[in-house]
Amino acid sequence: MPKETFDQRDSLRASLGVAWLIARAKKPHNIGEEQIKAAATRVTEIMYGKEQAAKLGTVPLSANTVSKRLDVLAQNIKEQLIISIKKNRQFAIQLDETTDVGSDPQLMVYVRYRDECRVGEEMLFCSPLETTTHVDLHWTDCIAVSTDGAPAMVGINRGFVTLVKRENPRIITTHCMIHRQALVVNALDPDLEQLMKDVTKIINLIKAQPLTTRLFRQLCDEANSEYSTLLLYCETRWLSRGNALERLWILRTEVDIFLTDKKHCLATHFQDTMWLSRFAYLVDIFGHLNEINISLQGPNHNIILINQKICAFKAKLELWRMRAVEGKIASFSCLAKYLEYNELSFGLVKDVVLQHLDKLKKRFEQYFPEDAMLKESVG
């Protein structure tokens, strides 16, 4: 084989290898040419000389090249996945609509299949909704479909599930249990809903302008705070509410100082013990809700295991309510510490807590009725 051909094949392999590393690190494609190649050339020149370093110039790593290499790698991985699925015939899929950084809708599809001695779980594809994606699999081999329950997915006339059942009437369809859990927590009582709006206004006020963000960060740095920024709340991000509440609670003193210095009307909330008590409860309960949501995610989960976790959480809600009736709130650590530090009585927010726990329990029963869960487990 001619030396030129050998060098070209080495360059191609190197280009593919670097593209793979860039993709795994989730870095912009242009770092291949601008940083990685430049750094590798400099190191090689220092250690082995200019002649060896010059060989690295044959490795194509422009942003367009890296993008093309990743398309090739993705297609190869997809082909291998489809071969594995077809080899074992039966498979199940889970799909959901999401948005990318440009707010363009994307359809994400995950597949679960039997792969020799294990159950394989992989992303099948992610494509813009405006395009048609062809996957060489047969609906007759699909045994189950899980969706987010949206009308576009389960509509009786043109919904995705309806169209799939025309191809395979025996297919099992389910509403994603993680998505159901996220829907359960959306409804709040009017008082707590208003508090959440106040929290969102406070966060947006500080995060909306770069100047206020920098000034707040400077204040936190001078105070040696645990964090220096707040987290934005996004309703469509399941863990966002709990994370935003927790971060604001941790930085409530700094936020109070910042708003008071600006003489903003929202600063009065941080001198209101009722408001702060309810705020502390929301931090606690959404921390628990985030924990259960995270525990439902990840590989190797099945409907039986998820059912057990949901049932356990429903039992926790009942236990928390029984203890709250007796004035025992150790499970709500932020609320308990706040009340104790300020020598306040739990009676200040007892009715609000009990009412919300009752509502949560009812909504869990609505979205996860015991009989339906047993049928899903058996199915």
Coordinates of N, CA, C and O in Angstrom, one line a residue, residues 210-356:
P210 N -28.1 42.0 32.9 CA -26.7 41.6 33.2 C -26.1 42.4 34.4 O -25.4 41.9 35.2
L211 N -26.5 43.7 34.4 CA -25.9 44.6 35.5 C -26.4 44.1 36.9 O -25.5 44.0 37.8
T212 N -27.7 43.9 37.0 CA -28.2 43.4 38.3 C -27.6 42.1 38.7 O -27.3 41.8 39.9
T213 N -27.4 41.2 37.7 CA -26.8 39.9 37.9 C -25.4 40.0 38.5 O -25.0 39.4 39.4
R214 N -24.6 40.9 37.9 CA -23.2 41.1 38.3 C -23.2 41.8 39.7 O -22.4 41.4 40.5
L215 N -24.1 42.7 40.0 CA -24.1 43.4 41.3 C -24.5 42.3 42.4 O -23.9 42.4 43.5
F216 N -25.4 41.5 42.1 CA -25.8 40.5 43.0 C -24.7 39.5 43.3 O -24.5 39.1 44.4
R217 N -24.0 39.1 42.2 CA -22.9 38.2 42.3 C -21.8 38.8 43.2 O -21.2 38.1 44.0
Q218 N -21.6 40.1 43.0 CA -20.5 40.7 43.8 C -20.9 40.7 45.3 O -20.1 40.5 46.1
L219 N -22.2 41.0 45.5 CA -22.7 41.0 46.9 C -22.5 39.6 47.5 O -22.0 39.5 48.7
C220 N -22.8 38.5 46.8 CA -22.6 37.2 47.3 C -21.2 36.8 47.5 O -20.8 36.2 48.5
D221 N -20.3 37.3 46.6 CA -18.9 37.0 46.8 C -18.3 37.7 48.0 O -17.5 37.1 48.8
E222 N -18.7 38.9 48.2 CA -18.2 39.7 49.4 C -18.7 39.1 50.7 O -18.1 39.1 51.7
A223 N -19.9 38.4 50.7 CA -20.5 37.8 51.9 C -20.0 36.3 52.0 O -20.4 35.7 52.9
N224 N -19.1 35.9 51.1 CA -18.7 34.5 51.1 C -19.9 33.5 51.1 O -19.9 32.5 51.8
S225 N -20.9 33.8 50.3 CA -22.1 33.0 50.2 C -21.8 31.6 49.5 O -20.8 31.5 48.8
E226 N -22.6 30.7 49.8 CA -22.4 29.3 49.2 C -22.6 29.4 47.7 O -21.9 28.6 47.0
Y227 N -23.5 30.2 47.2 CA -23.7 30.4 45.8 C -23.7 31.9 45.5 O -23.8 32.7 46.4
S228 N -23.5 32.2 44.2 CA -23.5 33.6 43.8 C -24.5 34.0 42.8 O -24.6 35.1 42.3
T229 N -25.3 33.0 42.4 CA -26.4 33.2 41.4 C -27.7 32.5 41.7 O -27.6 31.5 42.4
L230 N -28.8 33.1 41.3 CA -30.1 32.4 41.4 C -30.3 31.5 40.2 O -29.7 31.7 39.2
L231 N -31.3 30.6 40.3 CA -31.6 29.8 39.2 C -33.0 30.2 38.7 O -34.0 30.4 39.4
L232 N -33.1 30.3 37.4 CA -34.4 30.7 36.7 C -35.4 29.5 36.8 O -35.0 28.4 36.8
Y233 N -36.6 29.9 36.9 CA -37.7 28.9 37.0 C -38.3 28.7 35.6 O -38.7 29.7 35.0
C234 N -38.4 27.5 35.1 CA -39.0 27.2 33.8 C -40.0 26.2 34.0 O -39.7 25.0 34.5
E235 N -41.3 26.5 33.8 CA -42.4 25.6 34.1 C -42.3 24.2 33.4 O -42.7 23.2 33.9
T236 N -41.7 24.2 32.2 CA -41.6 23.0 31.4 C -40.4 22.1 31.8 O -40.3 20.9 31.3
R237 N -39.6 22.5 32.7 CA -38.5 21.7 33.2 C -38.9 21.1 34.6 O -39.1 21.9 35.5
W238 N -39.0 19.8 34.6 CA -39.7 19.2 35.8 C -39.0 19.5 37.1 O -39.7 19.7 38.1
L239 N -37.7 19.6 37.2 CA -37.0 19.8 38.4 C -36.7 21.3 38.7 O -36.2 21.7 39.7
S240 N -37.1 22.2 37.8 CA -36.8 23.6 37.8 C -37.4 24.3 39.0 O -36.7 25.1 39.7
R241 N -38.7 24.0 39.4 CA -39.3 24.7 40.4 C -38.6 24.4 41.8 O -38.3 25.3 42.5
G242 N -38.3 23.1 42.0 CA -37.7 22.8 43.3 C -36.3 23.3 43.4 O -35.9 23.8 44.5
N243 N -35.5 23.3 42.3 CA -34.2 23.8 42.3 C -34.1 25.4 42.5 O -33.3 25.9 43.2
A244 N -35.1 26.1 41.8 CA -35.1 27.5 41.9 C -35.5 27.9 43.3 O -35.0 28.9 43.9
L245 N -36.5 27.2 43.9 CA -36.9 27.5 45.3 C -35.8 27.3 46.3 O -35.5 28.1 47.2
E246 N -35.1 26.2 46.2 CA -34.0 25.9 47.1 C -32.9 26.9 47.0 O -32.4 27.4 48.1
R247 N -32.5 27.3 45.8 CA -31.4 28.3 45.7 C -31.8 29.6 46.3 O -31.0 30.3 46.9
L248 N -33.0 30.1 46.0 CA -33.5 31.3 46.6 C -33.5 31.3 48.1 O -33.2 32.2 48.8
W249 N -34.0 30.1 48.6 CA -34.0 30.0 50.1 C -32.6 30.1 50.7 O -32.4 30.8 51.7
I250 N -31.6 29.5 50.1 CA -30.3 29.5 50.6 C -29.7 30.9 50.5 O -29.0 31.4 51.4
L251 N -30.1 31.7 49.5 CA -29.6 33.1 49.3 C -30.6 34.1 49.8 O -30.5 35.3 49.4
R252 N -31.6 33.8 50.6 CA -32.6 34.7 51.0 C -32.1 35.9 51.7 O -32.6 37.0 51.5
T253 N -31.1 35.7 52.5 CA -30.5 36.9 53.3 C -29.9 37.9 52.3 O -30.1 39.1 52.4
E254 N -29.1 37.3 51.3 CA -28.4 38.2 50.3 C -29.5 38.9 49.5 O -29.3 40.1 49.1
V255 N -30.5 38.2 49.1 CA -31.6 38.8 48.3 C -32.3 39.9 49.0 O -32.6 40.9 48.5
D256 N -32.5 39.6 50.3 CA -33.2 40.6 51.2 C -32.3 41.9 51.2 O -32.9 43.0 51.0
I257 N -31.0 41.8 51.4 CA -30.1 42.9 51.4 C -30.2 43.7 50.1 O -30.2 44.9 50.0
F258 N -30.1 42.9 49.0 CA -30.0 43.5 47.7 C -31.3 44.2 47.4 O -31.3 45.4 46.9
L259 N -32.5 43.7 47.7 CA -33.8 44.3 47.3 C -34.0 45.5 48.3 O -34.5 46.5 47.8
T260 N -33.6 45.4 49.5 CA -33.8 46.5 50.5 C -32.9 47.7 50.1 O -33.4 48.8 50.2
D261 N -31.7 47.4 49.6 CA -30.8 48.5 49.2 C -31.4 49.2 48.0 O -31.2 50.4 47.9
K262 N -32.1 48.5 47.2 CA -32.7 49.1 46.0 C -34.1 49.7 46.3 O -34.8 50.2 45.4
K263 N -34.5 49.5 47.6 CA -35.8 50.0 48.0 C -37.0 49.4 47.2 O -37.9 50.1 46.8
H264 N -36.9 48.1 46.9 CA -37.9 47.5 46.0 C -39.0 46.9 46.9 O -38.7 46.4 48.0
C265 N -40.2 47.0 46.4 CA -41.4 46.5 47.2 C -41.3 45.0 47.6 O -41.9 44.6 48.6
L266 N -40.7 44.2 46.7 CA -40.6 42.8 47.0 C -39.8 42.5 48.2 O -39.8 41.4 48.7
A267 N -39.0 43.4 48.7 CA -38.1 43.2 49.9 C -39.0 42.9 51.1 O -38.6 42.3 52.0
T268 N -40.2 43.4 51.1 CA -41.1 43.3 52.3 C -41.4 41.8 52.6 O -41.7 41.5 53.7
H269 N -41.4 41.0 51.5 CA -41.6 39.5 51.8 C -40.7 38.9 52.7 O -41.0 38.0 53.5
F270 N -39.4 39.4 52.8 CA -38.4 38.7 53.6 C -38.5 39.2 55.0 O -37.7 38.8 55.9
Q271 N -39.5 40.1 55.4 CA -39.7 40.4 56.8 C -41.1 39.8 57.2 O -41.5 40.0 58.3
D272 N -41.7 39.1 56.3 CA -43.1 38.6 56.5 C -42.9 37.1 57.0 O -42.6 36.2 56.2
T273 N -43.1 36.8 58.2 CA -42.9 35.4 58.8 C -43.9 34.4 58.1 O -43.5 33.3 57.9
M274 N -45.1 34.8 57.9 CA -46.1 33.9 57.2 C -45.6 33.6 55.8 O -45.6 32.4 55.4
W275 N -45.1 34.6 55.0 CA -44.6 34.3 53.7 C -43.4 33.4 53.7 O -43.3 32.5 52.9
L276 N -42.5 33.7 54.6 CA -41.3 32.9 54.7 C -41.6 31.5 55.2 O -40.9 30.5 54.7
S277 N -42.5 31.3 56.1 CA -42.9 30.0 56.5 C -43.5 29.1 55.4 O -43.1 28.0 55.2
R278 N -44.3 29.7 54.6 CA -44.9 29.0 53.4 C -43.8 28.7 52.4 O -43.8 27.7 51.8
F279 N -42.9 29.7 52.2 CA -41.8 29.5 51.3 C -40.9 28.3 51.8 O -40.6 27.5 50.9
A280 N -40.6 28.2 53.1 CA -39.8 27.1 53.6 C -40.5 25.8 53.3 O -39.9 24.8 52.9
Y281 N -41.8 25.8 53.5 CA -42.6 24.5 53.2 C -42.5 24.1 51.8 O -42.3 22.9 51.4
L282 N -42.6 25.1 50.8 CA -42.5 24.8 49.4 C -41.1 24.3 49.1 O -41.0 23.3 48.3
V283 N -40.1 24.8 49.7 CA -38.7 24.3 49.4 C -38.6 22.9 49.8 O -38.1 22.0 49.1
D284 N -39.2 22.5 51.0 CA -39.1 21.1 51.5 C -39.9 20.2 50.6 O -39.4 19.1 50.2
I285 N -41.2 20.5 50.3 CA -42.0 19.6 49.6 C -41.6 19.4 48.2 O -41.6 18.2 47.7
F286 N -41.1 20.4 47.5 CA -40.6 20.3 46.2 C -39.2 19.6 46.1 O -38.9 19.0 45.1
G287 N -38.5 19.7 47.2 CA -37.3 18.9 47.3 C -37.6 17.4 47.3 O -37.0 16.6 46.6
H288 N -38.6 17.0 48.1 CA -39.1 15.6 48.1 C -39.6 15.2 46.8 O -39.4 14.1 46.3
L289 N -40.4 16.1 46.1 CA -40.9 15.7 44.8 C -39.9 15.6 43.8 O -40.0 14.7 42.9
N290 N -38.8 16.4 43.8 CA -37.7 16.2 42.9 C -37.0 14.9 43.1 O -36.5 14.3 42.2
E291 N -36.8 14.5 44.4 CA -36.2 13.3 44.7 C -36.9 12.1 44.1 O -36.3 11.2 43.5
I292 N -38.2 12.1 44.2 CA -39.0 10.9 43.7 C -38.9 11.0 42.1 O -38.8 9.9 41.5
N293 N -39.0 12.2 41.5 CA -38.9 12.3 40.1 C -37.6 11.7 39.6 O -37.5 10.9 38.6
I294 N -36.5 12.1 40.2 CA -35.1 11.6 39.8 C -35.0 10.1 40.0 O -34.4 9.4 39.2
S295 N -35.6 9.6 41.1 CA -35.5 8.1 41.3 C -36.3 7.3 40.3 O -36.0 6.1 40.1
L296 N -37.2 7.9 39.6 CA -38.0 7.2 38.5 C -37.2 7.2 37.2 O -37.6 6.5 36.3
Q297 N -36.2 8.0 37.1 CA -35.4 8.1 35.9 C -34.2 7.1 35.9 O -33.9 6.6 36.9
G298 N -33.6 7.0 34.7 CA -32.4 6.2 34.6 C -32.7 4.8 33.9 O -33.8 4.4 33.7
P299 N -31.6 4.1 33.6 CA -31.7 2.8 32.9 C -32.2 1.7 33.9 O -32.1 1.9 35.1
N300 N -32.6 0.6 33.2 CA -33.0 -0.6 34.0 C -34.2 -0.4 34.9 O -34.3 -1.1 35.9
H301 N -35.0 0.6 34.6 CA -36.2 0.8 35.4 C -37.4 0.1 34.6 O -37.4 0.0 33.4
N302 N -38.3 -0.5 35.4 CA -39.4 -1.1 34.8 C -40.7 -0.7 35.5 O -40.6 -0.1 36.6
I303 N -41.8 -1.0 35.0 CA -43.1 -0.4 35.5 C -43.4 -1.0 36.9 O -44.0 -0.3 37.8
I304 N -42.9 -2.2 37.3 CA -43.1 -2.7 38.6 C -42.3 -2.0 39.6 O -42.8 -1.6 40.7
L305 N -41.1 -1.7 39.3 CA -40.2 -1.0 40.2 C -40.7 0.5 40.4 O -40.8 1.0 41.6
I306 N -41.1 1.1 39.3 CA -41.7 2.5 39.4 C -43.0 2.5 40.2 O -43.2 3.4 41.1
N307 N -43.8 1.5 40.0 CA -45.0 1.4 40.8 C -44.7 1.4 42.3 O -45.4 2.0 43.1
Q308 N -43.7 0.6 42.7 CA -43.4 0.4 44.1 C -42.9 1.8 44.7 O -43.3 2.1 45.8
K309 N -42.1 2.5 43.9 CA -41.7 3.8 44.4 C -42.8 4.8 44.5 O -42.8 5.6 45.5
I310 N -43.7 4.8 43.5 CA -44.9 5.7 43.6 C -45.8 5.3 44.8 O -46.2 6.2 45.6
C311 N -46.0 4.1 45.1 CA -46.8 3.6 46.2 C -46.1 4.0 47.5 O -46.8 4.5 48.5
A312 N -44.8 3.9 47.6 CA -44.1 4.3 48.8 C -44.2 5.8 49.0 O -44.3 6.2 50.2
F313 N -44.1 6.6 48.0 CA -44.3 8.0 48.1 C -45.7 8.4 48.6 O -45.8 9.3 49.4
K314 N -46.7 7.7 48.1 CA -48.0 8.0 48.5 C -48.2 7.7 50.0 O -48.9 8.4 50.7
A315 N -47.5 6.6 50.4 CA -47.6 6.3 51.9 C -46.8 7.4 52.7 O -47.3 7.7 53.8
K316 N -45.8 7.9 52.1 CA -45.0 9.0 52.8 C -45.9 10.2 53.0 O -45.9 10.9 54.0
L317 N -46.7 10.6 51.9 CA -47.6 11.7 52.0 C -48.6 11.5 53.2 O -48.9 12.5 53.9
E318 N -49.1 10.3 53.3 CA -50.1 10.1 54.3 C -49.4 10.2 55.7 O -50.0 10.7 56.7
L319 N -48.2 9.6 55.8 CA -47.5 9.7 57.1 C -47.1 11.1 57.5 O -47.3 11.5 58.6
W320 N -46.7 11.9 56.5 CA -46.3 13.3 56.7 C -47.6 14.1 57.2 O -47.5 14.9 58.1
R321 N -48.7 13.8 56.6 CA -49.9 14.5 57.0 C -50.3 14.1 58.5 O -50.7 15.0 59.3
M322 N -50.2 12.8 58.8 CA -50.6 12.4 60.1 C -49.7 13.1 61.2 O -50.1 13.5 62.2
R323 N -48.4 13.1 60.8 CA -47.4 13.8 61.8 C -47.7 15.3 61.8 O -47.5 15.9 62.9
A324 N -48.0 15.9 60.7 CA -48.3 17.3 60.7 C -49.5 17.7 61.6 O -49.5 18.7 62.2
V325 N -50.5 16.8 61.6 CA -51.6 17.0 62.4 C -51.2 17.1 63.9 O -51.8 17.9 64.7
E326 N -50.2 16.3 64.2 CA -49.7 16.3 65.6 C -48.6 17.3 65.9 O -48.1 17.4 67.0
G327 N -48.3 18.1 64.8 CA -47.3 19.2 65.0 C -45.9 18.7 64.8 O -45.0 19.4 65.1
K328 N -45.7 17.5 64.2 CA -44.4 16.9 64.0 C -44.0 17.2 62.6 O -44.6 16.6 61.6
I329 N -43.0 18.0 62.3 CA -42.6 18.4 61.0 C -41.1 18.1 60.7 O -40.5 18.9 59.9
A330 N -40.6 17.1 61.3 CA -39.1 16.8 61.1 C -38.8 16.5 59.6 O -37.7 16.8 59.1
S331 N -39.8 16.0 58.9 CA -39.6 15.7 57.4 C -39.5 16.9 56.6 O -39.0 16.9 55.5
F332 N -39.9 18.1 57.1 CA -39.8 19.4 56.4 C -38.7 20.2 57.1 O -39.0 21.1 57.9
S333 N -37.5 19.9 56.8 CA -36.3 20.4 57.6 C -36.2 21.9 57.5 O -35.9 22.6 58.5
C334 N -36.4 22.5 56.3 CA -36.3 24.0 56.2 C -37.3 24.7 57.0 O -37.0 25.7 57.8
L335 N -38.6 24.2 57.0 CA -39.6 24.8 57.7 C -39.4 24.6 59.2 O -39.6 25.6 60.0
A336 N -39.0 23.4 59.6 CA -38.8 23.2 61.0 C -37.6 24.1 61.6 O -37.8 24.6 62.7
K337 N -36.5 24.2 60.9 CA -35.4 25.0 61.3 C -35.8 26.5 61.4 O -35.4 27.2 62.3
Y338 N -36.6 27.0 60.4 CA -37.0 28.4 60.4 C -37.9 28.7 61.6 O -37.7 29.7 62.2
L339 N -38.9 27.8 61.8 CA -39.8 28.1 62.9 C -39.1 28.0 64.3 O -39.3 28.9 65.1
E340 N -38.1 27.1 64.4 CA -37.4 26.9 65.6 C -36.5 28.1 65.9 O -36.4 28.7 67.0
Y341 N -35.8 28.6 64.8 CA -34.8 29.7 65.0 C -35.5 31.0 65.3 O -35.0 31.8 66.1
N342 N -36.7 31.2 64.8 CA -37.5 32.4 65.0 C -38.5 32.3 66.1 O -39.3 33.2 66.3
E343 N -38.5 31.1 66.8 CA -39.4 30.9 67.9 C -40.9 31.1 67.5 O -41.7 31.8 68.2
L344 N -41.2 30.5 66.4 CA -42.6 30.6 65.8 C -43.3 29.2 66.0 O -42.7 28.2 66.0
S345 N -44.6 29.3 66.0 CA -45.4 28.1 66.1 C -45.8 27.5 64.7 O -46.0 28.3 63.8
F346 N -45.8 26.2 64.6 CA -46.2 25.5 63.4 C -47.6 25.9 63.0 O -48.0 25.8 61.9
G347 N -48.4 26.3 64.0 CA -49.8 26.7 63.7 C -49.9 27.8 62.8 O -51.0 28.0 62.2
L348 N -48.8 28.5 62.6 CA -48.8 29.7 61.6 C -49.1 29.2 60.2 O -49.8 29.9 59.5
V349 N -48.7 28.0 59.9 CA -48.9 27.5 58.5 C -49.5 26.1 58.5 O -49.5 25.5 57.4
K350 N -50.0 25.6 59.6 CA -50.5 24.3 59.7 C -51.6 24.0 58.7 O -51.5 23.0 58.0
D351 N -52.5 24.9 58.6 CA -53.7 24.7 57.7 C -53.2 24.6 56.2 O -53.7 23.8 55.4
V352 N -52.3 25.5 55.9 CA -51.8 25.6 54.5 C -51.0 24.2 54.2 O -51.2 23.7 53.1
V353 N -50.2 23.8 55.1 CA -49.5 22.5 54.9 C -50.4 21.3 54.7 O -50.3 20.5 53.8
L354 N -51.4 21.2 55.6 CA -52.3 20.1 55.6 C -53.2 20.1 54.3 O -53.4 19.1 53.7
Q355 N -53.6 21.3 53.9 CA -54.4 21.4 52.7 C -53.6 21.0 51.5 O -54.1 20.3 50.6
H356 N -52.4 21.4 51.4 CA -51.6 21.1 50.3 C -51.2 19.6 50.2 O -51.2 18.9 49.2

